[in-house]
Short mmCIF file of C-alpha atoms in Angstrom, two decimals:
data_model
loop_
_atom_site.label_atom_id
_atom_site.label_comp_id
_atom_site.label_asym_id
_atom_site.label_seq_id
_atom_site.Cartn_x
_atom_site.Cartn_y
_atom_site.Cartn_z
CA MET A 11 98.98 76.52 60.27
CA SER A 12 97.82 78.57 56.66
CA SER A 13 100.14 82.16 57.42
CA GLU A 14 96.28 83.42 56.80
CA ASP A 15 94.88 81.73 59.50
CA LEU A 16 93.19 84.80 61.65
CA LEU A 17 94.00 84.80 65.44
CA PHE A 18 93.34 86.03 68.57
CA VAL A 19 96.05 87.83 71.22
CA LYS A 20 96.30 85.04 73.96
CA PRO A 21 94.01 86.01 76.56
CA ASN A 22 96.85 86.78 79.66
CA LEU A 23 98.66 89.67 76.87
CA ILE A 24 98.82 92.12 79.23
CA ILE A 25 100.87 95.63 77.95
CA GLU A 26 102.41 98.08 80.09
CA GLY A 27 102.96 102.08 78.57
CA LEU A 28 106.69 103.27 79.68
CA ILE A 29 108.22 106.81 79.79
CA ASP A 30 111.97 107.09 79.66
CA GLN A 31 111.73 102.68 80.62
CA PHE A 32 109.55 103.37 83.59
CA TYR A 33 105.73 101.82 84.09
CA ALA A 34 103.45 105.55 83.06
CA TRP A 35 101.17 106.98 85.35
CA LEU A 36 99.36 110.14 85.83
CA TYR A 37 102.76 112.40 87.13
CA LEU A 38 105.22 110.67 84.33
CA ILE A 39 102.58 111.94 81.20
CA PRO A 40 102.02 115.80 81.97
CA PRO A 41 105.46 117.69 81.29
CA ALA A 42 105.87 119.95 84.08
CA GLN A 43 104.72 116.60 86.77
CA SER A 44 107.58 114.30 84.52
CA ALA A 45 110.89 116.59 84.49
CA MET A 46 110.51 116.76 88.76
CA ASN A 47 110.35 113.24 88.68
CA PHE A 48 112.72 113.00 85.84
CA SER A 49 115.57 115.22 87.75
CA ASN A 50 114.33 114.86 91.12
CA LEU A 51 114.11 111.31 91.43
CA HIS A 52 114.44 109.00 88.56
CA LEU A 53 117.82 109.83 88.05
CA SER A 54 118.76 109.69 91.30
CA MET A 55 117.48 105.97 91.33
CA LEU A 56 119.36 104.88 88.96
CA ASP A 57 123.19 107.00 90.37
CA SER A 58 122.07 104.91 93.24
CA TYR A 59 121.94 101.17 92.26
CA VAL A 60 125.25 101.55 89.80
CA GLN A 61 126.65 102.80 93.54
CA GLN A 62 125.29 100.32 95.03
CA PRO A 63 123.59 97.47 93.74
CA LYS A 64 123.70 94.47 95.51
CA VAL A 65 121.86 97.78 99.08
CA HIS A 66 119.23 97.25 96.58
CA ALA A 67 119.00 93.53 95.43
CA ALA A 68 118.73 93.45 100.00
CA ALA A 69 116.39 95.91 100.27
CA VAL A 70 114.33 94.18 97.15
CA ALA A 71 114.12 90.90 98.74
CA ASN A 72 113.50 92.04 102.58
CA PRO A 73 110.14 92.01 102.96
CA LYS A 74 110.30 95.40 105.21
CA MET A 75 111.36 97.84 102.72
CA ARG A 76 108.55 96.59 100.05
CA GLY A 77 106.93 99.65 97.65
CA GLY A 78 110.98 101.02 98.66
CA PHE A 79 112.16 102.80 95.22
CA PHE A 80 115.03 100.22 95.21
CA VAL A 81 116.24 99.21 90.93
CA ASP A 82 115.18 95.08 90.63
CA TYR A 83 117.82 94.03 88.88
CA ASP A 84 119.04 91.59 92.42
CA GLY A 85 122.25 92.98 91.73
CA GLU A 86 123.13 92.39 88.33
CA ARG A 87 122.33 94.51 85.07
CA VAL A 88 124.10 97.44 86.50
CA ALA A 89 126.31 98.93 83.09
CA GLU A 90 122.20 98.78 81.18
CA ILE A 91 121.28 100.70 83.95
CA LYS A 92 124.84 102.80 83.74
CA GLU A 93 123.55 102.89 80.01
CA LEU A 94 120.13 103.81 80.11
CA ARG A 95 121.33 106.31 82.48
CA GLU A 96 123.22 108.37 80.40
CA ARG A 97 121.08 108.37 77.09
CA LEU A 98 118.31 109.77 79.55
CA VAL A 99 120.00 112.66 80.35
CA ARG A 100 121.32 113.43 76.35
CA GLU A 101 117.82 113.32 75.56
CA ASN A 102 115.91 114.57 77.82
CA SER A 103 118.41 118.06 78.91
CA ALA A 104 114.87 119.87 77.92
CA LEU A 105 113.32 118.30 80.94
CA LEU A 106 116.48 119.39 83.61
CA GLU A 107 116.01 122.16 82.43
CA LEU A 108 112.49 122.32 83.00
CA ALA A 109 113.45 120.82 86.30
CA LYS A 110 115.97 123.59 87.27
CA GLY A 111 113.29 126.01 86.94
CA ILE A 112 110.57 125.12 88.11
CA LYS A 113 112.42 125.33 91.62
CA GLU A 114 113.97 129.07 91.32
CA THR A 115 110.54 130.00 90.59
CA ASP A 116 110.03 128.62 93.84
CA GLU A 117 112.47 130.27 95.27
CA LEU A 118 112.90 133.91 93.62
CA LEU A 119 108.41 133.90 94.69
CA ARG A 120 109.98 132.74 98.08
CA ALA A 121 112.46 135.00 98.38
CA GLN A 122 110.42 138.30 96.59
CA ALA A 123 106.94 137.82 96.97
CA THR A 124 106.23 139.38 100.24
CA GLY A 125 102.52 140.63 99.48
CA PHE A 126 102.82 143.38 96.67
CA ASP A 127 102.71 143.88 92.55
CA LEU A 128 105.01 140.63 90.98
CA THR A 129 104.66 142.20 88.09
CA GLY A 130 108.20 143.01 88.70
CA LEU A 131 109.07 138.71 89.08
CA TYR A 132 108.51 138.28 85.18
CA ARG A 133 111.59 139.65 83.56
CA GLN A 134 113.09 137.74 86.31
CA LEU A 135 111.21 134.27 85.18
CA PRO A 136 113.92 131.62 84.12
CA ASP A 137 113.97 131.20 80.71
CA ALA A 138 112.71 127.51 81.09
CA VAL A 139 109.43 128.63 82.35
CA ARG A 140 109.07 132.28 80.93
CA GLY A 141 105.25 132.54 79.30
CA PHE A 142 103.80 128.70 80.78
CA VAL A 143 103.40 130.05 84.22
CA GLU A 144 101.56 132.72 86.50
CA LEU A 145 102.56 134.34 89.56
CA VAL A 146 99.11 134.78 91.70
CA TYR A 147 98.14 134.87 94.83
CA ASP A 148 95.71 133.45 97.17
CA LEU A 149 93.95 135.95 99.67
CA ASN A 150 96.36 135.42 102.02
CA HIS A 151 98.83 136.62 99.26
CA GLN A 152 100.47 133.70 99.33
CA PRO A 153 102.51 133.50 96.78
CA SER A 154 101.98 130.29 94.12
CA VAL A 155 103.04 129.48 90.28
CA ARG A 156 99.88 128.76 88.13
CA PHE A 157 101.34 126.55 85.45
CA LEU A 158 99.53 127.09 81.58
CA GLU A 159 99.35 123.17 80.70
CA PRO A 160 98.22 123.36 78.27
CA LEU A 161 101.41 124.39 76.80
CA LEU A 162 103.24 122.76 77.99
CA TYR A 163 101.86 119.93 75.93
CA ARG A 164 102.76 122.28 72.48
CA SER A 165 106.02 122.00 73.71
CA LYS A 166 109.31 120.81 73.63
CA TYR A 167 108.91 119.69 76.85
CA TYR A 168 106.64 116.99 75.59
CA ARG A 169 107.58 114.58 73.11
CA ASP A 170 106.20 111.38 71.98
CA GLU A 171 109.84 109.43 71.53
CA ARG A 172 109.49 109.31 75.43
CA GLN A 173 107.22 106.84 75.23
CA SER A 174 106.78 102.82 74.61
CA ILE A 175 104.60 99.35 74.58
CA GLU A 176 106.28 96.67 76.48
CA LEU A 177 103.87 93.83 75.64
CA SER A 178 104.24 90.64 77.44
CA LEU A 179 101.97 87.57 79.19
CA ASP A 180 100.29 87.36 82.81
CA ASP A 181 102.48 83.47 84.22
CA GLY A 182 101.26 84.72 87.44
CA SER A 183 105.58 85.26 88.06
CA SER A 184 105.43 88.76 90.30
CA ARG A 185 106.94 91.93 89.01
CA PRO A 186 109.15 94.15 89.78
CA PHE A 187 107.50 97.27 91.24
CA THR A 188 106.56 100.24 89.49
CA LEU A 189 107.47 103.14 91.00
CA SER A 190 110.83 101.58 91.02
CA THR A 191 112.05 99.92 87.80
CA PRO A 192 112.83 100.67 84.56
CA ARG A 193 111.98 97.55 82.11
CA LEU A 194 115.10 96.38 80.38
CA PRO A 195 114.46 94.33 77.32
CA GLN A 196 114.08 90.45 78.41
CA PRO A 197 113.11 86.84 76.53
CA GLY A 198 109.85 86.85 75.99
CA HIS A 199 108.77 90.20 76.16
CA LEU A 200 108.63 92.93 73.58
CA GLN A 201 108.75 96.00 74.25
CA LEU A 202 108.19 98.52 70.80
CA PRO A 203 108.85 102.44 70.31
CA LEU A 204 105.34 103.76 69.70
CA PRO A 205 103.12 106.32 71.27
CA LEU A 206 100.93 105.85 73.69
CA ARG A 207 98.01 106.84 71.16
CA HIS A 208 98.72 104.98 68.95
CA GLU A 209 96.33 102.67 66.86
CA GLY A 210 98.45 99.99 66.53
CA ILE A 211 97.47 99.30 70.65
CA ASP A 212 94.31 99.56 69.07
CA ARG A 213 93.96 96.75 66.65
CA LEU A 214 95.70 94.81 68.71
CA PHE A 215 93.67 94.53 71.96
CA SER A 216 90.84 94.49 69.24
CA SER A 217 92.00 90.96 68.28
CA ARG A 218 90.25 90.06 71.92
CA LEU A 219 86.78 90.19 69.75
CA SER A 220 88.13 89.84 66.23
CA PRO A 221 90.64 88.46 65.34
CA ALA A 222 92.62 89.57 61.95
CA SER A 223 95.79 88.37 60.29
CA PHE A 224 99.07 87.63 61.80
CA GLY A 225 100.86 90.38 58.46
CA ASP A 226 97.77 92.79 60.18
CA LEU A 227 99.22 92.21 63.75
CA ARG A 228 102.20 92.71 62.44
CA GLU A 229 102.11 96.34 59.72
CA ALA A 230 100.06 97.38 62.81
CA LEU A 231 102.24 97.12 65.07
CA GLU A 232 105.37 98.33 62.80
CA ILE A 233 106.77 95.49 63.54
CA GLU A 234 110.40 94.96 60.94
CA ALA A 235 112.23 92.60 62.42
CA ASP A 236 111.91 88.87 62.68
CA ASP A 237 112.97 88.40 65.61
CA HIS A 238 110.20 91.08 66.49
CA ALA A 239 107.80 89.41 64.63
CA GLN A 240 108.53 85.80 66.58
CA VAL A 241 108.02 87.07 69.85
CA LEU A 242 104.35 88.46 68.60
CA ARG A 243 103.70 84.97 67.19
CA SER A 244 103.96 83.58 70.67
CA PHE A 245 101.51 86.80 71.79
CA LEU A 246 98.40 84.95 69.41
CA THR A 247 96.35 81.69 69.23
CA THR A 248 93.59 80.10 66.95
CA ASP A 249 91.93 79.96 69.41
CA PRO A 250 89.48 82.46 71.97
CA LEU A 251 88.37 82.98 75.49
CA ILE A 252 85.63 85.12 75.32
CA PRO A 253 83.13 82.90 78.01
CA ALA A 254 79.24 83.38 78.55
CA GLU A 255 77.14 85.93 80.18
CA ARG A 256 79.52 89.64 79.99
CA GLU A 257 76.26 90.88 78.78
CA VAL A 258 72.85 91.57 80.67
CA THR A 259 69.62 91.57 79.97
CA ALA A 260 67.17 91.88 82.22
CA GLY A 261 68.27 93.83 85.41
CA GLY A 262 71.49 95.35 87.13
CA ARG A 263 74.65 93.14 87.80
CA VAL A 264 77.81 94.34 89.66
CA ARG A 265 81.46 92.63 89.13
CA TYR A 266 83.71 93.15 91.34
CA PHE A 267 87.15 93.42 89.15
CA GLY A 268 89.99 93.46 92.16
CA HIS A 269 91.00 95.76 94.39
CA ALA A 270 88.95 99.49 93.05
CA CYS A 271 87.35 97.87 89.55
CA LEU A 272 83.96 97.37 89.25
CA VAL A 273 82.27 96.63 86.20
CA LEU A 274 77.73 98.01 86.66
CA GLN A 275 75.56 96.97 83.58
CA SER A 276 72.17 97.06 83.10
CA PRO A 277 70.72 96.27 79.24
CA THR A 278 70.71 100.17 78.22
CA VAL A 279 74.23 100.67 79.64
CA SER A 280 77.32 99.52 80.56
CA ILE A 281 80.54 101.67 83.42
CA ILE A 282 83.27 100.40 84.49
CA THR A 283 85.04 102.12 87.21
CA ASP A 284 88.95 102.95 88.34
CA PRO A 285 89.68 99.56 85.97
CA PHE A 286 92.69 97.25 87.62
CA ILE A 287 92.28 93.78 85.43
CA SER A 288 93.83 91.13 85.57
CA ALA A 289 95.23 88.86 82.82
CA ASP A 290 96.32 85.56 84.38
CA HIS A 291 92.68 83.25 84.02
CA ARG A 292 94.45 80.67 84.68
CA ALA A 293 94.59 81.03 88.33
CA GLY A 294 90.45 80.66 88.03
CA ASP A 295 89.90 82.52 90.95
CA ARG A 296 88.68 86.31 89.33
CA TYR A 297 87.86 88.25 86.84
CA THR A 298 90.06 88.52 84.21
CA TYR A 299 89.99 90.44 80.75
CA ALA A 300 88.52 87.26 78.73
CA ASP A 301 84.67 88.69 80.86
CA LEU A 302 83.77 92.42 80.27
CA PRO A 303 81.06 93.46 78.15
CA ASP A 304 82.43 93.89 74.40
CA HIS A 305 81.53 97.43 75.02
CA LEU A 306 81.91 100.19 78.36
CA ASP A 307 79.82 103.09 77.19
CA TYR A 308 81.82 104.77 80.20
CA CYS A 309 84.72 104.91 82.31
CA LEU A 310 84.50 106.29 85.40
CA ILE A 311 87.91 107.54 86.82
CA THR A 312 87.72 109.07 90.48
CA HIS A 313 90.89 110.40 90.74
CA GLY A 314 94.81 110.62 89.17
CA HIS A 315 97.38 107.58 91.46
CA GLN A 316 98.84 105.05 89.94
CA ASP A 317 96.80 102.34 91.36
CA HIS A 318 93.18 103.91 90.64
CA ILE A 319 93.99 105.56 86.74
CA VAL A 320 96.17 102.46 85.05
CA LEU A 321 97.48 102.99 82.38
CA GLU A 322 97.98 99.17 81.39
CA SER A 323 94.63 98.17 81.84
CA LEU A 324 93.33 101.19 80.04
CA LEU A 325 95.56 101.23 76.69
CA GLN A 326 93.56 97.14 76.78
CA LEU A 327 90.16 99.24 77.14
CA ARG A 328 90.98 102.31 74.32
CA GLY A 329 89.15 101.08 71.96
CA ARG A 330 86.12 99.22 73.59
CA ILE A 331 85.77 101.76 76.39
CA GLY A 332 82.61 104.57 74.79
CA GLN A 333 83.73 108.03 76.62
CA VAL A 334 86.10 108.39 80.16
CA LEU A 335 84.63 110.36 82.56
CA VAL A 336 88.00 112.65 84.25
CA PRO A 337 87.30 114.82 87.72
CA LYS A 338 88.06 118.25 86.54
CA ASN A 339 91.24 119.33 88.45
CA GLY A 340 92.71 123.12 89.67
CA SER A 341 93.43 123.86 86.92
CA GLY A 342 97.55 124.82 86.69
CA ASN A 343 99.45 123.57 90.54
CA LEU A 344 102.24 120.71 90.06
CA GLN A 345 100.53 118.44 92.44
CA ASP A 346 97.31 118.55 90.55
CA PRO A 347 97.85 118.08 86.43
CA SER A 348 94.58 117.31 84.36
CA ILE A 349 93.84 114.39 84.71
CA GLY A 350 91.76 115.04 81.18
CA LEU A 351 94.68 116.40 78.98
CA CYS A 352 96.64 113.64 80.25
CA LEU A 353 94.61 110.54 78.61
CA GLU A 354 93.05 113.08 75.70
CA ARG A 355 96.56 113.06 74.73
CA LEU A 356 96.60 109.90 75.29
CA GLY A 357 93.80 108.42 72.00
CA PHE A 358 90.69 108.14 75.06
CA ASP A 359 87.13 109.98 73.93
CA VAL A 360 88.02 112.23 77.51
CA ARG A 361 84.69 114.17 79.29
CA VAL A 362 86.13 116.40 83.19
CA VAL A 363 82.90 116.12 85.21
CA ASP A 364 83.00 118.86 88.21
CA ASP A 365 80.68 118.80 91.38
CA PHE A 366 77.47 117.03 91.04
CA GLU A 367 77.30 117.45 87.01
CA GLU A 368 75.03 114.76 85.54
CA VAL A 369 76.28 112.80 82.26
CA ALA A 370 72.26 110.67 81.86
CA PHE A 371 71.30 107.26 79.44
CA GLU A 372 69.28 105.37 79.59
CA GLY A 373 67.77 104.62 82.24
CA GLY A 374 69.56 106.30 84.32
CA GLY A 375 72.74 108.67 85.00
CA ILE A 376 76.09 109.02 86.24
CA VAL A 377 76.22 112.54 89.16
CA ALA A 378 80.03 113.36 90.11
CA CYS A 379 80.40 113.91 93.77
CA PRO A 380 82.92 115.65 95.82
CA PHE A 381 85.98 113.79 97.02
CA LEU A 382 87.69 114.01 99.69
CA GLY A 383 91.04 113.34 101.70
CA GLU A 384 93.24 111.08 100.35
CA HIS A 385 95.87 113.29 99.10
CA CYS A 386 97.86 113.82 102.71
CA ASP A 387 95.91 117.26 101.94
CA LEU A 388 97.96 118.54 99.74
CA ASP A 389 95.00 121.04 96.78
CA ILE A 390 93.79 118.67 94.67
CA ARG A 391 91.09 118.01 92.92
CA GLY A 392 91.32 116.56 90.55
CA LYS A 393 89.38 113.78 92.81
CA SER A 394 85.73 113.08 92.48
CA THR A 395 82.93 110.30 93.21
CA TYR A 396 80.68 109.12 91.27
CA TRP A 397 76.41 108.65 92.12
CA ILE A 398 75.65 105.71 89.79
CA ARG A 399 71.47 105.12 88.72
CA MET A 400 70.77 102.17 86.49
CA ALA A 401 68.25 99.18 86.60
CA GLY A 402 66.36 100.72 89.31
CA ARG A 403 68.89 101.37 91.83
CA SER A 404 71.88 103.88 93.43
CA ILE A 405 74.77 102.92 93.92
CA PHE A 406 77.84 105.50 95.21
CA ILE A 407 80.97 104.59 94.51
CA ASP A 408 83.23 106.05 97.29
CA ALA A 409 86.14 104.94 95.60
CA ASP A 410 89.49 106.29 98.31
CA SER A 411 87.70 109.54 99.96
CA SER A 412 87.50 109.36 102.90
CA GLY A 413 84.87 110.26 105.97
CA ILE A 414 86.78 112.86 107.55
CA GLU A 415 84.19 115.69 107.80
CA PRO A 416 80.58 112.63 107.47
CA GLU A 417 78.35 116.16 106.65
CA LEU A 418 79.83 116.04 103.11
CA TYR A 419 77.61 112.82 102.35
CA GLY A 420 74.63 114.24 103.96
CA ARG A 421 74.90 117.39 101.38
CA ILE A 422 75.44 114.90 98.77
CA TYR A 423 72.17 113.08 99.67
CA GLU A 424 70.00 115.67 100.41
CA ALA A 425 71.48 116.74 96.68
CA VAL A 426 71.63 112.95 94.78
CA GLY A 427 68.94 110.37 97.23
CA SER A 428 69.95 107.12 99.13
CA ALA A 429 72.14 105.20 98.56
CA ASP A 430 71.16 101.21 98.11
CA MET A 431 74.89 100.37 98.01
CA ALA A 432 77.53 102.20 99.08
CA PHE A 433 81.24 100.69 97.19
CA LEU A 434 84.07 101.83 100.33
CA GLY A 435 87.90 102.51 100.75
CA MET A 436 88.66 102.37 103.97
CA GLU A 437 93.11 101.69 102.73
CA CYS A 438 92.96 103.48 106.87
CA ASP A 439 97.22 104.10 107.43
CA GLY A 440 98.69 104.64 104.02
CA ALA A 441 101.54 105.30 103.02
CA PRO A 442 103.24 108.91 104.19
CA LEU A 443 103.45 112.48 102.02
CA THR A 444 106.95 112.12 100.31
CA TRP A 445 105.77 108.68 99.48
CA LEU A 446 104.38 109.99 95.87
CA TYR A 447 104.77 113.69 94.89
CA SER A 448 108.80 113.52 97.06
CA ALA A 449 109.99 114.50 93.08
CA LEU A 450 107.33 118.06 93.65
CA PHE A 451 108.41 119.30 96.07
CA THR A 452 111.19 122.75 96.07
CA GLN A 453 112.52 122.38 99.34
CA PRO A 454 112.80 119.89 102.45
CA VAL A 455 109.97 117.61 103.69
CA SER A 456 110.72 116.87 107.90
CA ARG A 457 109.57 113.32 108.39
CA LYS A 458 107.79 114.18 111.28
CA MET A 459 105.84 115.86 108.69
CA SER A 460 105.01 113.66 106.16
CA ILE A 461 104.12 110.46 108.47
CA THR A 462 101.56 112.49 109.71
CA ARG A 463 100.21 113.93 105.98
CA LYS A 464 99.19 110.42 104.39
CA LEU A 465 97.36 108.55 101.70
CA SER A 466 94.12 106.99 103.92
CA GLY A 467 90.97 106.33 103.74
CA SER A 468 88.45 106.08 106.43
CA ASN A 469 88.85 104.10 109.05
CA ALA A 470 85.56 102.14 110.76
CA GLU A 471 84.32 105.37 112.40
CA GLN A 472 84.86 107.52 108.82
CA ALA A 473 82.97 104.60 107.04
CA MET A 474 79.97 104.58 109.35
CA GLY A 475 79.05 108.46 109.15
CA ILE A 476 79.35 107.66 105.02
CA VAL A 477 76.84 105.05 105.26
CA GLN A 478 74.41 106.35 107.96
CA LYS A 479 74.58 109.98 105.56
CA LEU A 480 73.87 107.98 102.50
CA ARG A 481 71.14 105.97 104.13
CA ALA A 482 73.02 103.23 102.67
CA SER A 483 71.45 100.19 102.83
CA GLU A 484 73.76 97.74 101.80
CA ALA A 485 78.13 99.46 101.34
CA TYR A 486 80.76 96.79 100.44
CA VAL A 487 84.11 97.56 100.81
CA TYR A 488 86.88 97.22 98.65
CA ALA A 489 90.23 94.84 98.98
CA MET A 490 92.72 97.27 99.62
CA GLY A 491 95.44 96.23 97.74
CA GLU A 492 95.24 92.78 99.24
CA GLU A 493 95.39 90.47 95.65
CA GLU A 494 98.60 89.70 95.33
CA TRP A 495 98.61 89.49 91.11
CA LEU A 496 98.15 94.27 91.39
CA GLN A 497 101.31 94.17 93.93
CA HIS A 498 103.65 95.92 91.59
CA VAL A 499 102.01 98.94 91.68
CA MET A 500 100.58 98.82 95.10
CA ALA A 501 103.45 96.99 97.57
CA THR A 502 100.73 96.36 99.90
CA SER A 503 101.36 94.06 103.38
CA TYR A 504 98.91 93.01 105.44
CA THR A 505 98.69 90.48 108.26
CA PRO A 506 95.88 89.46 110.25
CA GLU A 507 97.20 92.89 113.10
CA SER A 508 96.85 94.70 109.95
CA TYR A 509 95.00 97.83 111.24
CA GLN A 510 93.59 98.12 108.26
CA LEU A 511 91.70 95.08 108.70
CA LYS A 512 91.19 95.08 111.82
CA GLN A 513 89.06 98.95 110.67
CA VAL A 514 86.77 96.62 108.55
CA ALA A 515 85.85 94.03 110.77
CA ALA A 516 84.85 96.47 113.16
CA PHE A 517 82.94 98.15 110.65
CA LEU A 518 81.64 95.33 109.31
CA GLU A 519 80.09 94.41 113.25
CA GLU A 520 78.63 97.92 113.33
CA CYS A 521 76.84 97.46 110.36
CA ALA A 522 75.86 93.61 111.91
CA GLU A 523 74.14 95.87 114.55
CA ARG A 524 72.45 98.41 112.62
CA GLY A 525 71.29 95.59 110.28
CA VAL A 526 72.82 97.26 106.69
CA LYS A 527 74.32 94.38 104.74
CA ALA A 528 78.46 94.38 104.47
CA GLU A 529 81.07 93.27 103.06
CA HIS A 530 84.37 92.94 102.40
CA LEU A 531 85.96 92.37 99.13
CA LEU A 532 87.90 90.76 97.64
CA VAL A 533 89.21 88.98 94.58
CA GLN A 534 85.41 88.31 92.75
CA ARG A 535 81.93 89.21 93.57
CA GLU A 536 78.45 89.50 91.23
CA LEU A 537 76.15 91.24 92.27
CA ARG A 538 72.73 90.73 90.43
CA TRP A 539 69.25 91.99 91.32
#
C-alpha cells in the first residue's frame, strides 16, 4: 500500500470526549456545574476507589448495582487512579475554590437573606464568585443566586486543557459506565490532548465520506509520536462503508436509530433528534453512522441529560450538521446550564429556541414546544419537545416529556394542530433526584425526598393523555434504554416484570382499543409515506 493511498475511517470508529479523563457530558463542561461535580463527586469517587478497590470491583460485578458510582477497573490500576487524583487536584485548584465559593454563598443567603435588601451581602461574597453572580429574590422572597454563565466561560474556571479525546473501535464489547469511571490509557485506544472544538476531529470524521491521506489525518490530529500514529493507522481503511438509500427523493421517511434518536427526511430536509448512534455495523440489526445522510440540516436537542446530548455522537457529526436547535434555559440557575453556550464553545452552529418559536424550511418547519416533568421537579427550563411538519405530515417529538398535565398537550394542539405521528418516552420509573444532581446540592438531600422525585417520563395513563390531546393517529414508544449497545450511558436493566414494560404494554393495548396505531420501538425501524 502506498503512503499516498487515500483512506477512510473505519465504520466502527468511536470518539469519547473527556473532561479530566471523565466521559464528557453537559454538567462537566460549564464552569460552575463542572466545579461542583469535580469537587463533590469525582474526587470522592477516586478517593473511595483508592481506599477500597475491591469493594468497587464487587459492586460493578453486581447487576443490582448497575449505574452506581463505582470505578470499573476490577480492583486494579489503583496507583494510576491515585496519580490521576493528585494531578487533577493540582491542576484544578481554581475549580475547588469556585465550588467552595458556591457553597459559602448559599450558606450566606440562608443565614442573612431574609427578605430585606441584599446589597450589603455582595461585600461578604467569597472572592471566587464575586463579579460572577447576582443575588436575587423571587416574588415569595426566597433568595437565590444567578450565575453570569457567559462570564464564567471567559474566566480562569474554563480551561480547554482539561479536555481531550479518546478514539477506539467498537467491537461490540461493553464499556465502563460513563458517570463513574475515568478513561485510563489502554491498548488499541488513542488518547489525544485536543480540545473538543478542535478542527482535526471534523477532518477525521469527514473521511467517512471523503477519503484523506494518512499524513493529512495525522497532521490534522497533531500526532507526533510514532506509536500513536500506528494506532491511528489501525482506525483507517481503503474500503468505505457507504450504503445506498441514505437519501430520500420522494415522500417522507423516519428512521429509528435507537433510544430517542430519529432521522427524519424528505427531498428538501434532513433532521436528526438527540443523536445517540451505534458504530457497531457488524451487529447487522441496527442503523449506524454509515446509514446517515451526507448532510443533516438540523439537529434537535430536547434536553441536557447525558443520554440526549451525547457528545460521542455529536462530535462525529459536527462537520455534517447545518444547525443545532437547543432549548432556551432559565439563564443562571446552577441546575440549568445553557446548552447553547456549551455547544457553541464546542464548535457547533447553534440556534436557541423558545417555546412556540418556529424554524421554517422548504416544505415545512419545526416548532419548539413545552416539555414537562422528567427533571425531578427542579426548575430546569432548558428542555423542549418539537412539532415537525414535513412531506405533508405532522410529527411530534416528545422525548422524555411527561403527561403529568395532559391539558398542556391540548394547548399545543390548539397552537400547532394535530400530530399524525407522536414519539413518546415511557421510562416511567426513573432514577431518583440525587443520582444525577447530587453534586449540585450544598445541603444534604434525604433519601425519602430523593426517591419521591425521579427522572421519569410518562406512564400508560399519561402517555394516553398525550395521544388523545394531540389527536395523534400513530404513537411510537422509544426503547427507553433497552438497547445493549448504549448501556455505558444508560445502565438500565429490565425484565418482563419491570413496571416500565408493563406500562408500555398497557398503553399499546389501550391504543389498539381506541384505533390508534401504536408500537414499542427497539433498535431499528423505518416508517415511510
